[in-house]
Amino acid sequence: MSRSLPAVRSPRGRALAAVTLVASLAACGGEAPAPAATAAGGSAVQFTEANWKPKTEADIPNDSMGASVRRGLYLLRFTPESLPQYATSGLRCTSCHQNDGLKLEAAPLTGSHARFPKYMPRTGTTITLADRVNYCFTRSLAGNVLPVDSREMTDLLAYMQFISQDVPTGYKLAGHDGLISMPDTLEGDVARGQALYTEKTCVACHGADGAGMGVLPPLWGARSYSIGASMSRIERAASFIYHNMPQTAPGSLTHQEAFDLAAFINSKPRPDSPSKELDWPLGGVPADVPYDTRSGHKAYRPPPLLPRATPERAVVPVPPRAASIRGTR
Ligand code: HEC
Ligand code: HEC
C-alpha cells in the first residue's frame, strides 16, 4: 500500500483513518475471510438450482474458447446451411431446442453437459453427449452421423458446456429431462387435428402440405423428422405443441387439442429410421412408439414411411453394453 492517507489533524480523525486502513487491507484479502461470491470466481459460489441461470450469447468471451462456443451456437441455429452433408432435412437444432437450447419447455440443452454420459433406455446402454447429438442428427434431423472427432462436433459440445457452466457433474436439474411429460395420456383424433391445423393457424407457418417454408420448419414429408425421432411419438409431439405452439400464442391450446394436432401430424408420411427395430433392446418401450421392435413392441399408429437417401450413414453405432465386456459383470 503506497497510497498516502490524507493528512488528518484531530486525534479523532486520526483514529478514523486507522480504522479505514484496516478495513481496506482486509478487503484486499489480508486477514478477513474471503467472501464466497466474487465476481471473478464463479465456481467458488455454492450451486443452488434456484439461483442458477445459464449463460447466453452475450456472455460468450472474445477468446479462442469463445470462438468455439460461438461456432457451436451458430451450428445449432444454422444447421443445414453450415452442415449440408449431415443436416439434410428442413430442420435445424433450434427448430425444436428453441431459444438457442435455453427454453425449458422445449427439451433444454442447459445442463446437458453435466447429465452425460447417461443411460439411455432406447439404446439400452450408457452413451456420451456426442452420441446423443448424433441421435438428433440421424433421427430428429433425419440426417447423417457427424464424425465424433470433427471440429463441428467439438464446437457443439463446447456450446453445451458453456450453457451448462456451474451445474455440478451428475446433477439433475428439475424439468430438464427432455420434453415435459403430459400429465394425462389422451387419445388424439386425426380428423379433429386436421381441422385444428387450420383453425389454430398452424397452416399459415407450416403450410397446407406440412413442408414449412424458408426458416419455418416442416412438420411432415421428406424434409421432416424421421419415425425414429422422439417427436414421432404422439405424447412427445403433444408436449412440444402444447407448450410452444402456435408460435404466436403458446399456451393457448388445451391438452386434447395438442394430442389431436400431434395425432394428425404424426399420421402423415415421414422419413424412415434404419435399425429402429433394435431400439429398447431390454424392453420398456413406451406405448406410443410408432414402430415394431424386436423386444416385442407392436407399432402404435405407424405412419407411411419414405426411404432415406443414405441409410448406411443414418445409424449411430451402439457402444457395447458394460455387461458384455470380458472380465466385467
Ligand atoms: C425434431 C425436433 C428436434 C430437433 C430438430 C433436434 N432435437 Fe435434440 N432432442 C429433441 C427432443 C424431443 C429431445 C428430448 C427427448 C425426449 O424428450 O424424449 C432431444 C434431446 C437432445 C439432447 C439430450 C438433452 C439432454 O440433456 O438429455 C441433445 C444433446 C440434443 N437433443 C441435441 C440436438 C442437436 C445438437 C440438434 C441439432 C443437430 C438437435 N438436438 C435437433 C428434439 C429435437
Ligand atoms: C407464426 C408462425 C408459426 C405458427 C402459427 C405455428 N408455428 Fe410451429 N413453429 C414455428 C417456428 C418458427 C418453429 C421453429 C422453432 C422456433 O424457431 O421457435 C416451429 C416449430 C414447430 C414444431 C417443431 C419443429 C418441427 O418442424 O417439427 C412443431 C411440431 C410445430 N411447430 C407445430 C405447430 C403446430 C401444431 C402449430 C399450430 C397449433 C404451429 N406449429 C403454429 C412457427 C409457427
CSV table of C-alpha atoms and ligand atoms in Angstrom, one decimal:
chain,number,residue,atom,x,y,z
A,1,MET,CA,0.0,0.0,0.0
A,2,SER,CA,2.0,3.0,-1.1
A,3,ARG,CA,-1.1,5.2,-1.3
A,4,SER,CA,-0.7,8.0,1.3
A,5,LEU,CA,-3.6,8.8,3.5
A,6,PRO,CA,-4.9,12.4,3.6
A,7,ALA,CA,-3.4,14.5,6.4
A,8,VAL,CA,-5.5,14.3,9.5
A,9,ARG,CA,-5.4,17.0,12.1
A,10,SER,CA,-7.5,16.0,15.1
A,11,PRO,CA,-6.8,12.9,17.2
A,12,ARG,CA,-10.3,11.7,16.5
A,13,GLY,CA,-9.8,12.0,12.8
A,14,ARG,CA,-6.5,10.0,13.1
A,15,ALA,CA,-8.3,7.1,14.8
A,16,LEU,CA,-10.9,7.0,12.0
A,17,ALA,CA,-8.2,6.9,9.3
A,18,ALA,CA,-6.6,3.9,11.1
A,19,VAL,CA,-9.9,2.0,11.0
A,20,THR,CA,-10.4,2.8,7.4
A,21,LEU,CA,-6.9,1.5,6.6
A,22,VAL,CA,-7.5,-1.8,8.4
A,23,ALA,CA,-10.8,-2.3,6.6
A,24,SER,CA,-9.2,-1.7,3.2
A,25,LEU,CA,-6.4,-4.1,3.9
A,26,ALA,CA,-8.9,-6.8,4.8
A,27,ALA,CA,-10.8,-6.2,1.6
A,28,CYS,CA,-7.5,-6.9,-0.3
A,29,GLY,CA,-7.6,-10.4,1.2
A,30,GLY,CA,-5.4,-9.9,4.2
A,31,GLU,CA,-6.9,-11.2,7.4
A,32,ALA,CA,-10.7,-11.3,6.8
A,33,PRO,CA,-12.2,-14.5,5.3
A,34,ALA,CA,-12.8,-14.1,1.5
A,35,PRO,CA,-16.4,-13.6,0.6
A,36,ALA,CA,-18.0,-16.7,-1.0
A,37,ALA,CA,-19.3,-15.0,-4.1
A,38,THR,CA,-16.7,-12.9,-6.0
A,39,ALA,CA,-17.2,-11.6,-9.5
A,40,ALA,CA,-14.2,-13.4,-11.0
A,41,GLY,CA,-14.5,-16.8,-9.5
A,42,GLY,CA,-18.0,-18.2,-10.4
A,43,SER,CA,-17.1,-21.7,-9.4
A,44,ALA,CA,-16.4,-20.6,-5.8
A,45,VAL,CA,-20.2,-19.9,-5.4
A,46,GLN,CA,-22.2,-22.8,-3.9
A,47,PHE,CA,-24.5,-24.2,-6.6
A,48,THR,CA,-28.2,-23.8,-5.9
A,49,GLU,CA,-30.7,-24.6,-8.6
A,50,ALA,CA,-32.9,-21.6,-7.8
A,51,ASN,CA,-30.1,-19.2,-8.3
A,52,TRP,CA,-28.5,-20.8,-11.4
A,53,LYS,CA,-29.0,-19.2,-14.8
A,54,PRO,CA,-27.4,-20.5,-18.0
A,55,LYS,CA,-25.0,-18.2,-19.8
A,56,THR,CA,-26.3,-16.7,-23.1
A,57,GLU,CA,-24.8,-15.4,-26.3
A,58,ALA,CA,-24.0,-12.1,-24.7
A,59,ASP,CA,-21.7,-13.8,-22.2
A,60,ILE,CA,-19.5,-15.6,-24.8
A,61,PRO,CA,-15.9,-14.3,-24.2
A,62,ASN,CA,-13.9,-12.9,-27.1
A,63,ASP,CA,-11.1,-15.5,-26.8
A,64,SER,CA,-10.2,-18.8,-28.5
A,65,MET,CA,-12.6,-20.9,-26.4
A,66,GLY,CA,-15.3,-18.3,-27.0
A,67,ALA,CA,-14.8,-18.7,-30.8
A,68,SER,CA,-15.5,-22.4,-30.5
A,69,VAL,CA,-18.6,-21.8,-28.2
A,70,ARG,CA,-19.9,-19.2,-30.7
A,71,ARG,CA,-19.4,-21.5,-33.6
A,72,GLY,CA,-21.3,-24.3,-31.7
A,73,LEU,CA,-24.2,-21.9,-31.2
A,74,TYR,CA,-24.3,-21.0,-34.9
A,75,LEU,CA,-24.2,-24.7,-35.8
A,76,LEU,CA,-27.3,-25.1,-33.6
A,77,ARG,CA,-29.1,-22.2,-35.3
A,78,PHE,CA,-27.9,-22.7,-38.9
A,79,THR,CA,-27.5,-26.4,-39.1
A,80,PRO,CA,-28.5,-27.2,-42.7
A,81,GLU,CA,-26.6,-24.1,-44.0
A,82,SER,CA,-23.4,-25.0,-42.1
A,83,LEU,CA,-23.5,-28.8,-42.4
A,84,PRO,CA,-25.4,-29.6,-45.6
A,85,GLN,CA,-23.8,-33.1,-45.7
A,86,TYR,CA,-25.2,-34.0,-42.3
A,87,ALA,CA,-28.3,-31.9,-41.8
A,88,THR,CA,-30.1,-32.9,-45.0
A,89,SER,CA,-33.7,-32.0,-44.0
A,90,GLY,CA,-35.5,-28.7,-43.5
A,91,LEU,CA,-34.9,-28.7,-39.7
A,92,ARG,CA,-32.2,-27.1,-37.6
A,93,CYS,CA,-31.4,-27.9,-34.0
A,94,THR,CA,-33.3,-24.8,-32.8
A,95,SER,CA,-36.4,-25.9,-34.7
A,96,CYS,CA,-37.1,-27.9,-31.5
A,97,HIS,CA,-34.5,-26.7,-29.0
A,98,GLN,CA,-35.9,-23.2,-29.1
A,99,ASN,CA,-34.1,-20.0,-27.9
A,100,ASP,CA,-30.7,-21.5,-28.6
A,101,GLY,CA,-31.4,-24.5,-26.4
A,102,LEU,CA,-32.3,-22.4,-23.4
A,103,LYS,CA,-36.1,-22.8,-23.3
A,104,LEU,CA,-37.2,-25.1,-20.5
A,105,GLU,CA,-40.4,-26.3,-22.3
A,106,ALA,CA,-38.6,-27.3,-25.5
A,107,ALA,CA,-36.1,-30.1,-24.4
A,108,PRO,CA,-33.5,-27.7,-23.0
A,109,LEU,CA,-29.8,-28.3,-23.6
A,110,THR,CA,-28.9,-26.3,-20.5
A,111,GLY,CA,-27.2,-28.7,-18.1
A,112,SER,CA,-26.8,-31.4,-20.7
A,113,HIS,CA,-23.0,-31.4,-20.3
A,114,ALA,CA,-23.5,-32.3,-16.6
A,115,ARG,CA,-26.0,-35.1,-17.4
A,116,PHE,CA,-23.8,-37.2,-19.7
A,117,PRO,CA,-22.6,-39.9,-20.0
A,118,LYS,CA,-26.1,-41.1,-19.4
A,119,TYR,CA,-28.0,-44.4,-19.5
A,120,MET,CA,-30.5,-44.2,-22.4
A,121,PRO,CA,-33.2,-46.9,-22.3
A,122,ARG,CA,-33.9,-46.5,-26.0
A,123,THR,CA,-30.3,-47.6,-26.7
A,124,GLY,CA,-30.1,-50.0,-23.8
A,125,THR,CA,-26.7,-48.7,-22.8
A,126,THR,CA,-24.8,-45.7,-21.4
A,127,ILE,CA,-24.0,-43.1,-24.1
A,128,THR,CA,-21.9,-40.0,-24.4
A,129,LEU,CA,-23.2,-36.5,-25.2
A,130,ALA,CA,-21.7,-36.7,-28.7
A,131,ASP,CA,-23.7,-39.9,-29.4
A,132,ARG,CA,-26.8,-38.1,-28.1
A,133,VAL,CA,-26.1,-35.2,-30.5
A,134,ASN,CA,-25.8,-37.8,-33.3
A,135,TYR,CA,-29.2,-39.4,-32.4
A,136,CYS,CA,-30.7,-36.0,-33.1
A,137,PHE,CA,-28.7,-35.6,-36.3
A,138,THR,CA,-29.8,-39.0,-37.6
A,139,ARG,CA,-33.3,-39.2,-36.2
A,140,SER,CA,-34.7,-35.7,-35.4
A,141,LEU,CA,-33.0,-34.1,-38.4
A,142,ALA,CA,-33.3,-37.3,-40.5
A,143,GLY,CA,-29.6,-36.6,-41.5
A,144,ASN,CA,-26.3,-38.3,-41.2
A,145,VAL,CA,-23.8,-39.1,-38.4
A,146,LEU,CA,-21.5,-36.2,-37.7
A,147,PRO,CA,-17.9,-37.6,-37.1
A,148,VAL,CA,-17.3,-37.5,-33.3
A,149,ASP,CA,-13.8,-36.2,-33.8
A,150,SER,CA,-14.8,-33.3,-36.1
A,151,ARG,CA,-14.2,-29.6,-35.4
A,152,GLU,CA,-18.0,-29.1,-35.6
A,153,MET,CA,-18.9,-31.8,-33.0
A,154,THR,CA,-16.3,-30.3,-30.6
A,155,ASP,CA,-17.8,-26.8,-31.2
A,156,LEU,CA,-21.4,-28.1,-30.5
A,157,LEU,CA,-20.2,-29.7,-27.3
A,158,ALA,CA,-18.3,-26.5,-26.3
A,159,TYR,CA,-21.5,-24.6,-26.6
A,160,MET,CA,-23.4,-27.1,-24.5
A,161,GLN,CA,-20.6,-27.0,-21.9
A,162,PHE,CA,-20.9,-23.2,-21.9
A,163,ILE,CA,-24.7,-23.2,-21.2
A,164,SER,CA,-24.2,-25.9,-18.5
A,165,GLN,CA,-21.5,-24.0,-16.7
A,166,ASP,CA,-21.5,-24.3,-12.9
A,167,VAL,CA,-24.0,-27.2,-12.9
A,168,PRO,CA,-22.3,-30.0,-10.9
A,169,THR,CA,-21.5,-33.1,-12.8
A,170,GLY,CA,-24.2,-35.7,-12.5
A,171,TYR,CA,-26.7,-33.1,-11.1
A,172,LYS,CA,-30.3,-33.5,-12.4
A,173,LEU,CA,-31.9,-30.1,-12.9
A,174,ALA,CA,-35.6,-30.3,-12.4
A,175,GLY,CA,-37.6,-30.4,-15.6
A,176,HIS,CA,-34.5,-30.7,-17.8
A,177,ASP,CA,-35.1,-34.4,-18.8
A,178,GLY,CA,-36.3,-33.9,-22.4
A,179,LEU,CA,-39.8,-32.6,-23.1
A,180,ILE,CA,-42.1,-32.1,-20.1
A,181,SER,CA,-44.3,-35.2,-19.7
A,182,MET,CA,-48.0,-34.6,-20.4
A,183,PRO,CA,-50.0,-35.1,-17.2
A,184,ASP,CA,-52.6,-37.3,-19.0
A,185,THR,CA,-52.4,-39.6,-22.0
A,186,LEU,CA,-55.3,-38.7,-24.2
A,187,GLU,CA,-56.4,-40.3,-27.4
A,188,GLY,CA,-55.6,-38.0,-30.3
A,189,ASP,CA,-58.2,-37.7,-33.1
A,190,VAL,CA,-56.7,-37.3,-36.6
A,191,ALA,CA,-59.8,-35.7,-38.1
A,192,ARG,CA,-60.1,-33.1,-35.3
A,193,GLY,CA,-56.4,-32.5,-35.6
A,194,GLN,CA,-56.7,-31.7,-39.3
A,195,ALA,CA,-59.5,-29.1,-38.6
A,196,LEU,CA,-57.4,-27.6,-35.8
A,197,TYR,CA,-54.4,-27.3,-38.0
A,198,THR,CA,-56.2,-24.6,-40.0
A,199,GLU,CA,-58.3,-23.2,-37.1
A,200,LYS,CA,-55.3,-22.7,-34.9
A,201,THR,CA,-53.2,-21.0,-37.7
A,202,CYS,CA,-50.5,-23.8,-37.9
A,203,VAL,CA,-51.2,-23.8,-41.6
A,204,ALA,CA,-50.0,-20.2,-42.0
A,205,CYS,CA,-46.4,-21.0,-41.0
A,206,HIS,CA,-46.0,-24.7,-41.6
A,207,GLY,CA,-48.0,-24.9,-44.9
A,208,ALA,CA,-51.0,-26.9,-46.1
A,209,ASP,CA,-48.6,-29.6,-47.2
A,210,GLY,CA,-46.7,-29.5,-43.9
A,211,ALA,CA,-43.5,-28.7,-45.8
A,212,GLY,CA,-42.8,-25.4,-44.0
A,213,MET,CA,-41.2,-22.5,-45.9
A,214,GLY,CA,-37.8,-20.9,-45.5
A,215,VAL,CA,-36.8,-20.9,-41.8
A,216,LEU,CA,-40.3,-22.1,-40.9
A,217,PRO,CA,-39.8,-25.9,-40.3
A,218,PRO,CA,-41.6,-28.8,-42.0
A,219,LEU,CA,-43.9,-31.0,-39.9
A,220,TRP,CA,-44.1,-33.9,-42.2
A,221,GLY,CA,-42.9,-35.2,-45.6
A,222,ALA,CA,-39.4,-36.0,-46.9
A,223,ARG,CA,-37.7,-33.0,-45.1
A,224,SER,CA,-39.2,-33.5,-41.7
A,225,TYR,CA,-38.1,-35.5,-38.6
A,226,SER,CA,-37.9,-39.3,-39.0
A,227,ILE,CA,-40.0,-42.0,-37.5
A,228,GLY,CA,-37.1,-42.7,-35.0
A,229,ALA,CA,-37.3,-39.2,-33.5
A,230,SER,CA,-38.9,-38.7,-30.1
A,231,MET,CA,-41.2,-36.2,-31.8
A,232,SER,CA,-42.8,-39.0,-33.8
A,233,ARG,CA,-44.4,-40.3,-30.6
A,234,ILE,CA,-47.8,-38.6,-30.2
A,235,GLU,CA,-47.3,-37.8,-26.5
A,236,ARG,CA,-43.9,-36.2,-27.1
A,237,ALA,CA,-45.2,-34.1,-30.0
A,238,ALA,CA,-48.3,-33.1,-28.0
A,239,SER,CA,-46.0,-31.8,-25.2
A,240,PHE,CA,-43.9,-29.8,-27.7
A,241,ILE,CA,-47.1,-28.4,-29.3
A,242,TYR,CA,-48.9,-27.7,-26.1
A,243,HIS,CA,-46.0,-25.8,-24.5
A,244,ASN,CA,-44.6,-24.0,-27.5
A,245,MET,CA,-47.2,-23.6,-30.4
A,246,PRO,CA,-48.7,-21.8,-32.1
A,247,GLN,CA,-45.5,-19.7,-32.0
A,248,THR,CA,-47.6,-16.5,-31.8
A,249,ALA,CA,-49.7,-17.8,-28.8
A,250,PRO,CA,-48.0,-20.6,-26.9
A,251,GLY,CA,-50.2,-21.9,-24.0
A,252,SER,CA,-53.5,-21.2,-25.9
A,253,LEU,CA,-54.3,-24.9,-26.7
A,254,THR,CA,-56.0,-27.5,-24.5
A,255,HIS,CA,-54.3,-30.8,-23.8
A,256,GLN,CA,-56.9,-32.5,-26.0
A,257,GLU,CA,-56.2,-30.1,-28.9
A,258,ALA,CA,-52.4,-30.7,-28.6
A,259,PHE,CA,-53.0,-34.5,-28.7
A,260,ASP,CA,-55.3,-34.1,-31.8
A,261,LEU,CA,-52.8,-32.0,-33.6
A,262,ALA,CA,-50.0,-34.4,-32.7
A,263,ALA,CA,-52.0,-37.4,-34.0
A,264,PHE,CA,-52.8,-35.6,-37.2
A,265,ILE,CA,-49.2,-34.5,-37.9
A,266,ASN,CA,-47.8,-37.9,-36.9
A,267,SER,CA,-50.2,-39.7,-39.2
A,268,LYS,CA,-48.5,-38.2,-42.2
A,269,PRO,CA,-45.6,-39.7,-44.2
A,270,ARG,CA,-42.1,-39.1,-42.9
A,271,PRO,CA,-38.5,-40.5,-43.4
A,272,ASP,CA,-37.7,-44.0,-42.2
A,273,SER,CA,-35.1,-44.5,-39.4
A,274,PRO,CA,-32.8,-47.5,-40.2
A,275,SER,CA,-32.3,-50.1,-37.4
A,276,LYS,CA,-35.2,-48.6,-35.3
A,277,GLU,CA,-36.4,-52.2,-34.7
A,278,LEU,CA,-33.3,-52.6,-32.4
A,279,ASP,CA,-34.5,-49.8,-30.1
A,280,TRP,CA,-35.3,-50.6,-26.4
A,281,PRO,CA,-33.4,-53.9,-26.6
A,282,LEU,CA,-34.2,-54.6,-22.9
A,283,GLY,CA,-37.9,-53.8,-23.2
A,284,GLY,CA,-39.8,-51.0,-21.5
A,285,VAL,CA,-40.9,-49.5,-24.9
A,286,PRO,CA,-43.3,-46.5,-24.4
A,287,ALA,CA,-46.8,-47.4,-25.6
A,288,ASP,CA,-47.0,-44.8,-28.4
A,289,VAL,CA,-43.8,-45.8,-30.2
A,290,PRO,CA,-45.0,-45.9,-33.9
A,291,TYR,CA,-42.8,-48.9,-35.0
A,292,ASP,CA,-42.3,-52.6,-34.1
A,293,THR,CA,-39.3,-53.5,-32.0
A,294,ARG,CA,-37.5,-56.9,-31.7
A,295,SER,CA,-38.1,-56.7,-28.0
A,296,GLY,CA,-41.8,-57.3,-28.7
A,297,HIS,CA,-43.5,-53.9,-29.0
A,298,LYS,CA,-46.2,-53.5,-31.7
A,299,ALA,CA,-46.3,-50.2,-33.6
A,300,TYR,CA,-48.8,-47.6,-32.4
A,301,ARG,CA,-50.5,-45.9,-35.4
A,302,PRO,CA,-47.5,-46.3,-37.8
A,303,PRO,CA,-47.2,-43.5,-40.4
A,304,PRO,CA,-46.3,-44.2,-44.1
A,305,LEU,CA,-42.5,-44.2,-44.5
A,306,LEU,CA,-40.2,-42.5,-47.0
A,307,PRO,CA,-36.9,-44.2,-47.9
A,308,ARG,CA,-33.6,-42.5,-46.7
A,309,ALA,CA,-31.1,-41.4,-49.3
A,310,THR,CA,-28.1,-42.6,-47.4
A,311,PRO,CA,-29.4,-45.2,-44.9
A,312,GLU,CA,-25.9,-46.5,-44.0
A,313,ARG,CA,-24.9,-43.1,-42.7
A,314,ALA,CA,-28.0,-42.7,-40.6
A,315,VAL,CA,-27.1,-45.2,-37.9
A,316,VAL,CA,-25.2,-44.3,-34.7
A,317,PRO,CA,-23.0,-47.2,-33.7
A,318,VAL,CA,-24.3,-48.6,-30.4
A,319,PRO,CA,-21.5,-48.8,-27.8
A,320,PRO,CA,-21.1,-52.2,-26.2
A,321,ARG,CA,-23.1,-52.8,-23.0
A,322,ALA,CA,-20.9,-52.9,-19.9
A,323,ALA,CA,-22.0,-56.4,-19.1
A,324,SER,CA,-20.8,-57.7,-22.5
A,325,ILE,CA,-17.2,-56.6,-21.9
A,326,ARG,CA,-15.0,-59.6,-21.0
A,327,GLY,CA,-13.8,-59.6,-17.4
A,328,THR,CA,-16.7,-57.4,-16.0
A,329,ARG,CA,-20.0,-58.5,-14.6
B,1,HEC,C1,-37.5,-32.6,-34.3
B,1,HEC,C2,-37.0,-32.0,-33.1
B,1,HEC,C3,-35.6,-32.0,-32.7
B,1,HEC,C4,-34.5,-31.5,-33.5
B,1,HEC,C5,-34.6,-30.8,-34.8
B,1,HEC,C6,-33.3,-31.7,-32.7
B,1,HEC,N1,-33.6,-32.3,-31.5
B,1,HEC,FE1,-32.4,-32.7,-29.9
B,1,HEC,N2,-33.9,-33.5,-28.9
B,1,HEC,C7,-35.3,-33.5,-29.2
B,1,HEC,C8,-36.1,-34.0,-28.2
B,1,HEC,C9,-37.6,-34.1,-28.2
B,1,HEC,C10,-35.2,-34.4,-27.1
B,1,HEC,C11,-35.6,-35.0,-25.8
B,1,HEC,C12,-36.0,-36.4,-25.9
B,1,HEC,C13,-37.3,-36.6,-25.2
B,1,HEC,O1,-37.9,-35.7,-24.6
B,1,HEC,O2,-37.8,-37.7,-25.2
B,1,HEC,C14,-33.9,-34.0,-27.6
B,1,HEC,C15,-32.7,-34.3,-26.9
B,1,HEC,C16,-31.4,-33.8,-27.2
B,1,HEC,C17,-30.3,-33.9,-26.4
B,1,HEC,C18,-30.2,-34.5,-25.0
B,1,HEC,C19,-30.5,-33.5,-24.0
B,1,HEC,C20,-30.4,-34.0,-22.6
B,1,HEC,O3,-29.7,-33.3,-21.8
B,1,HEC,O4,-30.9,-35.1,-22.3
B,1,HEC,C21,-29.2,-33.3,-27.1
B,1,HEC,C22,-27.8,-33.1,-26.6
B,1,HEC,C23,-29.8,-32.8,-28.3
B,1,HEC,N3,-31.1,-33.1,-28.4
B,1,HEC,C24,-29.0,-32.1,-29.3
B,1,HEC,C25,-29.5,-31.8,-30.5
B,1,HEC,C26,-28.7,-31.1,-31.5
B,1,HEC,C27,-27.3,-30.8,-31.4
B,1,HEC,C28,-29.5,-30.9,-32.6
B,1,HEC,C29,-29.2,-30.4,-34.0
B,1,HEC,C30,-28.1,-31.2,-34.7
B,1,HEC,C31,-30.9,-31.4,-32.2
B,1,HEC,N4,-30.8,-31.9,-31.0
B,1,HEC,C32,-32.0,-31.3,-33.0
B,1,HEC,C33,-35.8,-33.0,-30.4
B,1,HEC,C34,-35.0,-32.4,-31.5
B,2,HEC,C1,-46.1,-17.8,-36.5
B,2,HEC,C2,-45.6,-19.0,-37.2
B,2,HEC,C3,-46.0,-20.3,-36.5
B,2,HEC,C4,-47.2,-20.8,-36.2
B,2,HEC,C5,-48.6,-20.1,-36.4
B,2,HEC,C6,-47.0,-22.2,-35.7
B,2,HEC,N1,-45.7,-22.5,-35.7
B,2,HEC,FE1,-44.9,-24.3,-35.2
B,2,HEC,N2,-43.0,-23.5,-35.5
B,2,HEC,C7,-42.7,-22.2,-35.9
B,2,HEC,C8,-41.3,-22.0,-35.9
B,2,HEC,C9,-40.6,-20.8,-36.3
B,2,HEC,C10,-40.8,-23.2,-35.3
B,2,HEC,C11,-39.3,-23.4,-35.0
B,2,HEC,C12,-38.9,-23.1,-33.6
B,2,HEC,C13,-38.7,-21.6,-33.4
B,2,HEC,O1,-37.9,-21.0,-34.2
B,2,HEC,O2,-39.3,-21.0,-32.5
B,2,HEC,C14,-41.9,-24.1,-35.1
B,2,HEC,C15,-41.7,-25.4,-34.7
B,2,HEC,C16,-42.7,-26.4,-34.6
B,2,HEC,C17,-42.6,-27.7,-34.3
B,2,HEC,C18,-41.2,-28.5,-34.1
B,2,HEC,C19,-40.3,-28.5,-35.3
B,2,HEC,C20,-40.8,-29.3,-36.4
B,2,HEC,O3,-40.9,-28.7,-37.5
B,2,HEC,O4,-41.2,-30.4,-36.3
B,2,HEC,C21,-43.8,-28.3,-34.3
B,2,HEC,C22,-44.1,-29.8,-34.1
B,2,HEC,C23,-44.8,-27.3,-34.6
B,2,HEC,N3,-44.1,-26.1,-34.8
B,2,HEC,C24,-46.1,-27.4,-34.6
B,2,HEC,C25,-47.0,-26.4,-34.8
B,2,HEC,C26,-48.5,-26.5,-34.6
B,2,HEC,C27,-49.2,-27.8,-34.3
B,2,HEC,C28,-49.0,-25.2,-34.8
B,2,HEC,C29,-50.4,-24.8,-34.6
B,2,HEC,C30,-51.0,-25.0,-33.3
B,2,HEC,C31,-47.9,-24.3,-35.1
B,2,HEC,N4,-46.7,-25.0,-35.0
B,2,HEC,C32,-48.0,-23.0,-35.3
B,2,HEC,C33,-43.6,-21.3,-36.4
B,2,HEC,C34,-45.0,-21.4,-36.2
